[in-house]
Amino acid sequence: MTSDVLTSIEGPVGRIRLDRPKALHALTTDMCTAMLDALDAWRADPSIEAVLLDHAEGRGFCAGGDIRMLAESGAADGVAARAFFHTEYRLNHRLFTYAKPTVAFMDGITMGGGVGIACPCD
């Protein structure tokens, strides 16, 4: 689990908050994995009726993928970049096929992967 994603249950709502404000909540592989884990845990939980995606402090929802990591990976062997996209696209698919309502608050800066995780929401 990563501290860059905060998960909580607030009444009947599972809440996923991106918490990487210095990087405009840019997504990492660990963040995508943490969101997948939360969605999987809540999928079979009858007390969770909906899922909310938003961000903690900062001036935007999500700047997309972590460009620095992607550039460094691309300059090397590309393994980390491929792992990121594999995990992020699994997250997008999970959100598109999730049986419970999902809502994303895309306030402020929202680009790339941030749009990718918000568009599947209801």
CSV table of C-alpha atoms in Angstrom, one decimal:
chain,number,residue,atom,x,y,z
A,1,MET,CA,0.0,0.0,0.0
A,2,THR,CA,1.1,3.6,-0.6
A,3,SER,CA,0.5,6.7,1.4
A,4,ASP,CA,-0.2,8.6,-1.8
A,5,VAL,CA,-3.7,7.1,-1.9
A,6,LEU,CA,-6.0,7.4,1.1
A,7,THR,CA,-9.0,5.1,1.4
A,8,SER,CA,-11.9,5.4,3.8
A,9,ILE,CA,-15.5,4.4,4.2
A,10,GLU,CA,-17.9,7.2,4.9
A,11,GLY,CA,-21.3,5.7,5.6
A,12,PRO,CA,-22.3,3.8,2.4
A,13,VAL,CA,-19.5,5.3,0.3
A,14,GLY,CA,-16.0,4.1,-0.3
A,15,ARG,CA,-13.7,7.1,-0.8
A,16,ILE,CA,-10.4,7.0,-2.7
A,17,ARG,CA,-8.4,10.2,-2.3
A,18,LEU,CA,-5.2,10.9,-4.3
A,19,ASP,CA,-2.7,12.4,-1.9
A,20,ARG,CA,0.4,13.4,-3.8
A,21,PRO,CA,0.0,17.2,-4.0
A,22,LYS,CA,3.6,18.2,-4.8
A,23,ALA,CA,3.2,16.2,-8.0
A,24,LEU,CA,-0.4,17.4,-8.7
A,25,HIS,CA,-1.4,13.8,-7.7
A,26,ALA,CA,0.4,12.3,-10.7
A,27,LEU,CA,-0.3,8.5,-10.7
A,28,THR,CA,2.3,5.9,-9.9
A,29,THR,CA,2.0,2.2,-10.3
A,30,ASP,CA,1.7,1.8,-6.5
A,31,MET,CA,-1.2,4.3,-6.5
A,32,CYS,CA,-3.0,2.5,-9.2
A,33,THR,CA,-2.5,-0.8,-7.4
A,34,ALA,CA,-3.9,0.7,-4.2
A,35,MET,CA,-7.0,1.9,-6.0
A,36,LEU,CA,-7.5,-1.5,-7.6
A,37,ASP,CA,-7.1,-3.1,-4.1
A,38,ALA,CA,-9.8,-0.8,-2.6
A,39,LEU,CA,-12.2,-1.4,-5.5
A,40,ASP,CA,-11.7,-5.2,-5.2
A,41,ALA,CA,-12.3,-5.0,-1.4
A,42,TRP,CA,-15.5,-2.9,-1.8
A,43,ARG,CA,-16.9,-4.9,-4.7
A,44,ALA,CA,-18.3,-7.7,-2.6
A,45,ASP,CA,-19.0,-5.5,0.5
A,46,PRO,CA,-22.8,-4.9,0.6
A,47,SER,CA,-22.4,-2.0,3.0
A,48,ILE,CA,-20.6,0.0,0.2
A,49,GLU,CA,-23.1,1.4,-2.2
A,50,ALA,CA,-20.9,3.8,-4.2
A,51,VAL,CA,-17.3,4.9,-4.7
A,52,LEU,CA,-16.0,8.4,-4.7
A,53,LEU,CA,-12.7,9.4,-6.3
A,54,ASP,CA,-11.2,12.8,-5.4
A,55,HIS,CA,-8.0,14.3,-4.1
A,56,ALA,CA,-6.6,15.6,-0.8
A,57,GLU,CA,-5.1,19.1,-0.7
A,58,GLY,CA,-3.8,20.7,-3.8
A,59,ARG,CA,-4.9,22.5,-7.0
A,60,GLY,CA,-6.0,19.7,-9.1
A,61,PHE,CA,-7.5,16.2,-9.3
A,62,CYS,CA,-4.7,14.4,-11.2
A,63,ALA,CA,-2.0,15.4,-13.6
A,64,GLY,CA,-1.9,12.0,-15.2
A,65,GLY,CA,0.9,9.5,-15.1
A,66,ASP,CA,4.2,10.3,-13.4
A,67,ILE,CA,6.0,11.8,-16.4
A,68,ARG,CA,9.4,11.8,-14.6
A,69,MET,CA,9.2,8.1,-13.9
A,70,LEU,CA,8.0,7.4,-17.4
A,71,ALA,CA,10.9,9.4,-19.0
A,72,GLU,CA,13.5,7.7,-16.8
A,73,SER,CA,12.1,4.3,-17.5
A,74,GLY,CA,12.0,5.1,-21.3
A,75,ALA,CA,15.6,6.2,-21.1
A,76,ALA,CA,16.5,2.8,-19.5
A,77,ASP,CA,14.8,-0.5,-20.3
A,78,GLY,CA,11.1,0.7,-20.2
A,79,VAL,CA,10.1,-2.0,-17.7
A,80,ALA,CA,8.7,0.4,-15.1
A,81,ALA,CA,6.7,2.4,-17.8
A,82,ARG,CA,5.2,-0.8,-19.1
A,83,ALA,CA,4.3,-1.9,-15.6
A,84,PHE,CA,2.6,1.4,-15.0
A,85,PHE,CA,0.5,1.4,-18.1
A,86,HIS,CA,-0.5,-2.2,-17.6
A,87,THR,CA,-1.7,-1.4,-14.1
A,88,GLU,CA,-3.3,1.9,-15.0
A,89,TYR,CA,-5.2,0.4,-17.9
A,90,ARG,CA,-6.4,-2.4,-15.6
A,91,LEU,CA,-7.7,0.3,-13.2
A,92,ASN,CA,-9.5,2.0,-16.1
A,93,HIS,CA,-11.1,-1.2,-17.1
A,94,ARG,CA,-12.1,-2.0,-13.5
A,95,LEU,CA,-13.8,1.4,-13.2
A,96,PHE,CA,-15.6,0.9,-16.6
A,97,THR,CA,-16.9,-2.5,-15.5
A,98,TYR,CA,-17.5,-1.7,-11.8
A,99,ALA,CA,-21.0,-2.8,-10.7
A,100,LYS,CA,-21.5,0.0,-8.1
A,101,PRO,CA,-21.8,3.7,-9.0
A,102,THR,CA,-18.6,5.6,-9.1
A,103,VAL,CA,-18.2,9.4,-9.0
A,104,ALA,CA,-15.0,11.4,-9.7
A,105,PHE,CA,-14.6,15.1,-8.7
A,106,MET,CA,-12.3,16.5,-11.4
A,107,ASP,CA,-11.8,19.9,-10.0
A,108,GLY,CA,-8.7,21.9,-11.1
A,109,ILE,CA,-5.9,20.4,-13.1
A,110,THR,CA,-7.0,17.0,-14.7
A,111,MET,CA,-4.9,15.5,-17.5
A,112,GLY,CA,-4.0,12.2,-19.1
A,113,GLY,CA,-4.4,9.4,-16.7
A,114,GLY,CA,-6.5,11.6,-14.4
A,115,VAL,CA,-9.0,11.8,-17.2
A,116,GLY,CA,-8.6,8.1,-17.7
A,117,ILE,CA,-9.7,7.2,-14.2
A,118,ALA,CA,-12.5,9.8,-14.2
A,119,CYS,CA,-14.1,9.1,-17.5
A,120,PRO,CA,-15.4,5.6,-16.5
A,121,CYS,CA,-17.2,7.1,-13.5
A,122,ASP,CA,-21.0,7.5,-13.6
